[in-house]
Amino acid sequence: KRKAIEIGTKVSILRDIRSGVKNADVARKYGLSKSTVSTIVKDEGKILASANLNGDEHKRKRLREAKYKEVEDALFKWFLDARGRNIPISGPLLIEKANDFAFLLDCPEFSPGGGWVQRFKERHGVVYRAIVGEGAAVNQDMADKWLTDHLDKVFQYSDRDIYNADETGLFYQMLPNRTHTLKGDKCVGGKNSKVRVTVLLCCNMDGSDRRLPFVIGKSKKPTCFGQFVPVRYRHNKKAWMTRELFGEWLKEFDDDMAAKKRKILLILDNCSAHHLYPKLQAIEILFLPPNATARLQPLDMGIIQNFKVIYRRRVIQRLLIMIRCPLPGNPKLQINLWMAVQMLKGAWMEIRSETLSNCFRKAGFVRPSASPAGVEGEEAATPDDREEVGQAWKEALEARLVDEADNLEDFIVADKDVWATEELDDAAIVREVRAAAGREEAQSSSDDDDGDEDAPPPQAIGTATALEYIAALKDLVFARGLPEEYACHLDNLGKTLERTTVRKQAAITSFFK
């Protein structure tokens, strides 16, 4: 007789396989055949998706296949996308959308009723919830229940191996006196989409690792970029995250962790761009429940806001330098993409490790042995960061970069409503479903864009000139009484330049011998 296996047991089997236990040993441990274990490994994506969405329903034994699988797959993709955009969902709306997809997928006999909707909800863990805006509308009971169901699983990993990743839109070119033209713009298209990028940030729970920012712009090869770019950069015509780009980033992250022989947990929200099920060696993905992001996602607990506070401060400071020390020809007062990626990389690295770990705690990721005291009162940005951006704003007022009518808080949060992930229309969903079924080739969303960054690329200077600049900067350090470690860093930079130059000269000399 065929043995039914609970989904919770399947998850445990997958966890054993991920930890390096051989299939044969796992089969013996659970009293199963090796072929059954192989089938469970093959269905890993479906099993983990069901377990993540259904929480405590791990005793359910079968993943029932839908009769009209393509219609159901399309509807579930639409559901995840709609949930991510806070669209209220009801049974009649699901039936209406299912009929739309049945028509597009050439399924004329498809006829959904109340029973079909109920089975769809059970298969995918769909629950209707009232929506009154992200954050305010999130059901705290739902968030608490998710934590109760999943914290044991989360804390099987050490703090350094628990990661969170999320995207945010950034008006990188926005000047502090132009906030009113961009504030509240979701920036799906139009002229404002040219002055924004999407930034994926990822860090771990103890603050010891923050991944290189992943920046998505419109230009394929911005002319202002040189050979070295300090962030991971990709492009598409909407400058937002897509499944294709996220899958590429996830694979690179997984390869890096596998090379370091690490096993990690990656916590993600339920946006449609994240719903990929590639075979991963080192990363286990845990999805947050739909519409609970504002309560459960650590990056939304203040990390992203802290990042933007620091970025805006750096923008103001860069503009003040441009005003006070104008370059020959009086170039236009603006931030190009090359400046932006340098500043956003610096802003990301400047966030304190304690801020990262505190935001995980504030999201509810607190070990039973840890004291939760003080977590609720954590500010998104530290007092020092707020003080520094406030001082920069004061200097901007004095320099007439802004006036009294402009508002610092508006400048910081102007892009909080910008969409950072792809918006799926019905045609795109159908293409994806058909591609998955082998009926159609998937279309790339990374369409080329001619680029709108016409600033010249950074120019390299000669070693001799660079060493002169370094010497001048060392004099400045001592003249202004700055910390001596700055001079040490400059010394190290000079030595590196000298060594590199000597090696190149030696290589050239040996070539002609």
PDB file of N, CA and C in Angstrom, residues 454-490:
ATOM      1  N   ASP A 454      24.582  60.996 -19.621  1.00  0.00           N
ATOM      2  CA  ASP A 454      25.554  61.473 -20.590  1.00  0.00           C
ATOM      3  C   ASP A 454      26.784  62.090 -19.950  1.00  0.00           C
ATOM      4  N   ALA A 455      26.932  61.974 -18.633  1.00  0.00           N
ATOM      5  CA  ALA A 455      28.137  62.483 -17.985  1.00  0.00           C
ATOM      6  C   ALA A 455      29.326  61.628 -18.410  1.00  0.00           C
ATOM      7  N   PRO A 456      30.503  62.239 -18.562  1.00  0.00           N
ATOM      8  CA  PRO A 456      31.675  61.461 -18.975  1.00  0.00           C
ATOM      9  C   PRO A 456      32.080  60.470 -17.897  1.00  0.00           C
ATOM     10  N   PRO A 457      32.689  59.345 -18.295  1.00  0.00           N
ATOM     11  CA  PRO A 457      33.148  58.379 -17.290  1.00  0.00           C
ATOM     12  C   PRO A 457      34.292  58.956 -16.476  1.00  0.00           C
ATOM     13  N   PRO A 458      34.520  58.424 -15.276  1.00  0.00           N
ATOM     14  CA  PRO A 458      35.615  58.932 -14.455  1.00  0.00           C
ATOM     15  C   PRO A 458      36.952  58.735 -15.162  1.00  0.00           C
ATOM     16  N   GLN A 459      37.787  59.755 -15.114  1.00  0.00           N
ATOM     17  CA  GLN A 459      39.080  59.706 -15.787  1.00  0.00           C
ATOM     18  C   GLN A 459      40.171  59.239 -14.828  1.00  0.00           C
ATOM     19  N   ALA A 460      40.982  58.288 -15.276  1.00  0.00           N
ATOM     20  CA  ALA A 460      42.105  57.819 -14.466  1.00  0.00           C
ATOM     21  C   ALA A 460      43.248  58.830 -14.550  1.00  0.00           C
ATOM     22  N   ILE A 461      43.917  59.049 -13.432  1.00  0.00           N
ATOM     23  CA  ILE A 461      45.072  59.940 -13.417  1.00  0.00           C
ATOM     24  C   ILE A 461      46.334  59.107 -13.262  1.00  0.00           C
ATOM     25  N   GLY A 462      47.475  59.679 -13.599  1.00  0.00           N
ATOM     26  CA  GLY A 462      48.732  58.959 -13.508  1.00  0.00           C
ATOM     27  C   GLY A 462      49.131  58.694 -12.065  1.00  0.00           C
ATOM     28  N   THR A 463      50.013  57.709 -11.879  1.00  0.00           N
ATOM     29  CA  THR A 463      50.454  57.348 -10.528  1.00  0.00           C
ATOM     30  C   THR A 463      51.154  58.509  -9.836  1.00  0.00           C
ATOM     31  N   ALA A 464      52.006  59.222 -10.572  1.00  0.00           N
ATOM     32  CA  ALA A 464      52.743  60.340  -9.966  1.00  0.00           C
ATOM     33  C   ALA A 464      51.781  61.406  -9.448  1.00  0.00           C
ATOM     34  N   THR A 465      50.766  61.730 -10.261  1.00  0.00           N
ATOM     35  CA  THR A 465      49.775  62.733  -9.839  1.00  0.00           C
ATOM     36  C   THR A 465      49.000  62.238  -8.626  1.00  0.00           C
ATOM     37  N   ALA A 466      48.629  60.952  -8.648  1.00  0.00           N
ATOM     38  CA  ALA A 466      47.878  60.385  -7.525  1.00  0.00           C
ATOM     39  C   ALA A 466      48.688  60.454  -6.234  1.00  0.00           C
ATOM     40  N   LEU A 467      49.985  60.158  -6.319  1.00  0.00           N
ATOM     41  CA  LEU A 467      50.834  60.206  -5.120  1.00  0.00           C
ATOM     42  C   LEU A 467      50.977  61.628  -4.593  1.00  0.00           C
ATOM     43  N   GLU A 468      50.986  62.611  -5.510  1.00  0.00           N
ATOM     44  CA  GLU A 468      51.019  64.016  -5.079  1.00  0.00           C
ATOM     45  C   GLU A 468      49.742  64.365  -4.311  1.00  0.00           C
ATOM     46  N   TYR A 469      48.585  63.907  -4.832  1.00  0.00           N
ATOM     47  CA  TYR A 469      47.307  64.170  -4.158  1.00  0.00           C
ATOM     48  C   TYR A 469      47.287  63.518  -2.775  1.00  0.00           C
ATOM     49  N   ILE A 470      47.814  62.293  -2.697  1.00  0.00           N
ATOM     50  CA  ILE A 470      47.837  61.585  -1.412  1.00  0.00           C
ATOM     51  C   ILE A 470      48.695  62.340  -0.402  1.00  0.00           C
ATOM     52  N   ALA A 471      49.854  62.829  -0.855  1.00  0.00           N
ATOM     53  CA  ALA A 471      50.728  63.601   0.038  1.00  0.00           C
ATOM     54  C   ALA A 471      50.025  64.866   0.527  1.00  0.00           C
ATOM     55  N   ALA A 472      49.296  65.528  -0.389  1.00  0.00           N
ATOM     56  CA  ALA A 472      48.575  66.751  -0.009  1.00  0.00           C
ATOM     57  C   ALA A 472      47.473  66.439   1.005  1.00  0.00           C
ATOM     58  N   LEU A 473      46.792  65.305   0.815  1.00  0.00           N
ATOM     59  CA  LEU A 473      45.736  64.921   1.753  1.00  0.00           C
ATOM     60  C   LEU A 473      46.309  64.571   3.125  1.00  0.00           C
ATOM     61  N   LYS A 474      47.485  63.953   3.153  1.00  0.00           N
ATOM     62  CA  LYS A 474      48.127  63.660   4.445  1.00  0.00           C
ATOM     63  C   LYS A 474      48.477  64.951   5.181  1.00  0.00           C
ATOM     64  N   ASP A 475      48.961  65.951   4.427  1.00  0.00           N
ATOM     65  CA  ASP A 475      49.236  67.257   5.043  1.00  0.00           C
ATOM     66  C   ASP A 475      47.959  67.847   5.629  1.00  0.00           C
ATOM     67  N   LEU A 476      46.843  67.674   4.902  1.00  0.00           N
ATOM     68  CA  LEU A 476      45.559  68.206   5.367  1.00  0.00           C
ATOM     69  C   LEU A 476      45.124  67.522   6.662  1.00  0.00           C
ATOM     70  N   VAL A 477      45.345  66.211   6.750  1.00  0.00           N
ATOM     71  CA  VAL A 477      44.982  65.463   7.961  1.00  0.00           C
ATOM     72  C   VAL A 477      45.673  66.056   9.184  1.00  0.00           C
ATOM     73  N   PHE A 478      46.978  66.297   9.070  1.00  0.00           N
ATOM     74  CA  PHE A 478      47.733  66.819  10.218  1.00  0.00           C
ATOM     75  C   PHE A 478      47.416  68.291  10.477  1.00  0.00           C
ATOM     76  N   ALA A 479      47.200  69.060   9.401  1.00  0.00           N
ATOM     77  CA  ALA A 479      46.918  70.491   9.561  1.00  0.00           C
ATOM     78  C   ALA A 479      45.595  70.718  10.281  1.00  0.00           C
ATOM     79  N   ARG A 480      44.622  69.838  10.055  1.00  0.00           N
ATOM     80  CA  ARG A 480      43.298  70.009  10.668  1.00  0.00           C
ATOM     81  C   ARG A 480      43.122  69.175  11.932  1.00  0.00           C
ATOM     82  N   GLY A 481      44.167  68.475  12.332  1.00  0.00           N
ATOM     83  CA  GLY A 481      44.074  67.692  13.559  1.00  0.00           C
ATOM     84  C   GLY A 481      43.117  66.523  13.460  1.00  0.00           C
ATOM     85  N   LEU A 482      42.989  65.937  12.267  1.00  0.00           N
ATOM     86  CA  LEU A 482      42.099  64.789  12.080  1.00  0.00           C
ATOM     87  C   LEU A 482      42.759  63.528  12.637  1.00  0.00           C
ATOM     88  N   PRO A 483      41.985  62.469  12.893  1.00  0.00           N
ATOM     89  CA  PRO A 483      42.562  61.238  13.445  1.00  0.00           C
ATOM     90  C   PRO A 483      43.724  60.723  12.600  1.00  0.00           C
ATOM     91  N   GLU A 484      44.780  60.270  13.267  1.00  0.00           N
ATOM     92  CA  GLU A 484      45.994  59.831  12.572  1.00  0.00           C
ATOM     93  C   GLU A 484      45.745  58.609  11.693  1.00  0.00           C
ATOM     94  N   GLU A 485      44.682  57.842  12.014  1.00  0.00           N
ATOM     95  CA  GLU A 485      44.395  56.642  11.214  1.00  0.00           C
ATOM     96  C   GLU A 485      44.087  57.009   9.761  1.00  0.00           C
ATOM     97  N   TYR A 486      43.558  58.245   9.532  1.00  0.00           N
ATOM     98  CA  TYR A 486      43.292  58.668   8.157  1.00  0.00           C
ATOM     99  C   TYR A 486      44.595  58.733   7.364  1.00  0.00           C
ATOM    100  N   ALA A 487      45.648  59.269   8.000  1.00  0.00           N
ATOM    101  CA  ALA A 487      46.952  59.345   7.339  1.00  0.00           C
ATOM    102  C   ALA A 487      47.501  57.944   7.064  1.00  0.00           C
ATOM    103  N   CYS A 488      47.251  57.013   7.995  1.00  0.00           N
ATOM    104  CA  CYS A 488      47.700  55.622   7.799  1.00  0.00           C
ATOM    105  C   CYS A 488      47.012  54.993   6.586  1.00  0.00           C
ATOM    106  N   HIS A 489      45.706  55.250   6.457  1.00  0.00           N
ATOM    107  CA  HIS A 489      44.970  54.724   5.302  1.00  0.00           C
ATOM    108  C   HIS A 489      45.539  55.298   4.004  1.00  0.00           C
ATOM    109  N   LEU A 490      45.846  56.590   4.010  1.00  0.00           N
ATOM    110  CA  LEU A 490      46.420  57.219   2.818  1.00  0.00           C
ATOM    111  C   LEU A 490      47.793  56.629   2.503  1.00  0.00           C
TER     112      LEU A 490
END
